[in-house]
């Protein structure tokens, strides 16, 4: 702990790909869905830990636009868990965290959409860490959504000069509008890929791939990722 407080290199925005839940459960002879339950509890612990260390934005990948291709029973189990997680979001309010759901809510069940509206409304005044819950999130979907928003502004006359559109204008149409780019992406589970997570925001992100399935991820793994991050030389194209 004290080591972290002396560290000036705490990333402002951390992204987490909490992968490996299904494999973790199967390894223990349990149904895959049991892994999601454990994974969700681990997330709550890590979110509190990240807030304590001074992380300002934490984005967690909970369900991708591609995850609909899983068997219907698995999708239903994940949705049930997310439903409970969102209903329980009170606990984050108590921690003064602001909760934002990133992604297209349209295909989600209407009660989940209502929960999303509720937590946005009820946590919007909180001043602690922002927790972005990427749910039915896809990086490409987000980019298309932003492109559509800009095109409709053009159609409505709010944009008149197409050549004057900047990268900042584009970023302001993303689900993460107003937030800093992600500094560090931690992917548990052993795979070394982005799987359509934060495509725009990760342009200069650092990555760590802890060799642990997400339900086994502990604050120590988070510390290790932050230590690795602090040792990186971020040049942003400069020298
Ligand atoms: C990631 O865990 C969480 C979701 C996609 C909801 P997985 O379900 O992908 O777990 P593995 O990678 O199959 O073990
Ligand atoms: C990424 O994991 C999505 C989430 C963690 C929610 P996946 O398990 O869907 O990624 P792939 O299929 O291995 O690339
Ligand atoms: Mg996976």
PDB file of N, CA and C and ligand atoms in Angstrom, residues 17-23 32 36 67 70 74 187-189 191 193 195, ligand 3:
ATOM      1  N   UNK A  17     -10.367  -6.294 -18.845  1.00  0.00           N
ATOM      2  CA  UNK A  17     -11.069  -7.340 -19.600  1.00  0.00           C
ATOM      3  C   UNK A  17     -11.077  -8.551 -18.677  1.00  0.00           C
ATOM      4  N   UNK A  18     -12.223  -8.766 -18.044  1.00  0.00           N
ATOM      5  CA  UNK A  18     -12.249  -9.826 -17.015  1.00  0.00           C
ATOM      6  C   UNK A  18     -12.602 -11.147 -17.677  1.00  0.00           C
ATOM      7  N   UNK A  19     -11.597 -11.733 -18.288  1.00  0.00           N
ATOM      8  CA  UNK A  19     -11.802 -12.943 -19.085  1.00  0.00           C
ATOM      9  C   UNK A  19     -11.356 -14.187 -18.307  1.00  0.00           C
ATOM     10  N   UNK A  20     -11.928 -15.308 -18.674  1.00  0.00           N
ATOM     11  CA  UNK A  20     -11.506 -16.586 -18.088  1.00  0.00           C
ATOM     12  C   UNK A  20     -12.467 -17.138 -17.044  1.00  0.00           C
ATOM     13  N   UNK A  21     -13.630 -16.500 -16.905  1.00  0.00           N
ATOM     14  CA  UNK A  21     -14.587 -16.946 -15.880  1.00  0.00           C
ATOM     15  C   UNK A  21     -15.134 -18.348 -16.169  1.00  0.00           C
ATOM     16  N   UNK A  22     -15.469 -18.589 -17.439  1.00  0.00           N
ATOM     17  CA  UNK A  22     -16.043 -19.881 -17.819  1.00  0.00           C
ATOM     18  C   UNK A  22     -15.039 -20.994 -17.594  1.00  0.00           C
ATOM     19  N   UNK A  23     -13.796 -20.794 -18.054  1.00  0.00           N
ATOM     20  CA  UNK A  23     -12.756 -21.818 -17.896  1.00  0.00           C
ATOM     21  C   UNK A  23     -12.488 -22.098 -16.422  1.00  0.00           C
ATOM     22  N   UNK A  32     -20.286 -23.251 -16.303  1.00  0.00           N
ATOM     23  CA  UNK A  32     -19.604 -21.992 -16.654  1.00  0.00           C
ATOM     24  C   UNK A  32     -20.195 -20.790 -15.925  1.00  0.00           C
ATOM     25  N   UNK A  36     -19.130 -16.707 -13.526  1.00  0.00           N
ATOM     26  CA  UNK A  36     -19.524 -15.293 -13.643  1.00  0.00           C
ATOM     27  C   UNK A  36     -19.839 -14.693 -12.292  1.00  0.00           C
ATOM     28  N   UNK A  67     -20.681 -11.310 -27.798  1.00  0.00           N
ATOM     29  CA  UNK A  67     -21.044 -12.375 -26.843  1.00  0.00           C
ATOM     30  C   UNK A  67     -22.471 -12.906 -27.044  1.00  0.00           C
ATOM     31  N   UNK A  70     -23.031 -16.630 -28.078  1.00  0.00           N
ATOM     32  CA  UNK A  70     -22.912 -17.781 -27.164  1.00  0.00           C
ATOM     33  C   UNK A  70     -24.259 -18.514 -27.047  1.00  0.00           C
ATOM     34  N   UNK A  74     -26.347 -19.521 -21.795  1.00  0.00           N
ATOM     35  CA  UNK A  74     -25.216 -18.789 -21.215  1.00  0.00           C
ATOM     36  C   UNK A  74     -25.482 -17.283 -21.253  1.00  0.00           C
ATOM     37  N   UNK A 187      -5.777  -7.423 -19.133  1.00  0.00           N
ATOM     38  CA  UNK A 187      -6.612  -8.540 -19.573  1.00  0.00           C
ATOM     39  C   UNK A 187      -6.212  -9.798 -18.829  1.00  0.00           C
ATOM     40  N   UNK A 188      -7.113 -10.289 -18.009  1.00  0.00           N
ATOM     41  CA  UNK A 188      -6.909 -11.567 -17.339  1.00  0.00           C
ATOM     42  C   UNK A 188      -7.311 -12.679 -18.303  1.00  0.00           C
ATOM     43  N   UNK A 189      -6.997 -13.915 -17.955  1.00  0.00           N
ATOM     44  CA  UNK A 189      -7.521 -15.056 -18.703  1.00  0.00           C
ATOM     45  C   UNK A 189      -6.544 -15.673 -19.678  1.00  0.00           C
ATOM     46  N   UNK A 191      -5.459 -14.643 -22.760  1.00  0.00           N
ATOM     47  CA  UNK A 191      -5.450 -14.256 -24.176  1.00  0.00           C
ATOM     48  C   UNK A 191      -4.783 -12.889 -24.316  1.00  0.00           C
ATOM     49  N   UNK A 193      -5.326 -10.275 -26.649  1.00  0.00           N
ATOM     50  CA  UNK A 193      -6.042  -9.563 -27.705  1.00  0.00           C
ATOM     51  C   UNK A 193      -7.031  -8.605 -27.072  1.00  0.00           C
ATOM     52  N   UNK A 195     -10.220  -7.940 -28.387  1.00  0.00           N
ATOM     53  CA  UNK A 195     -11.612  -8.401 -28.507  1.00  0.00           C
ATOM     54  C   UNK A 195     -12.608  -7.235 -28.574  1.00  0.00           C
TER      55      UNK A 195
HETATM   56 MG1  LIG B   3     -13.453 -15.510 -22.784  1.00  0.00          MG
END
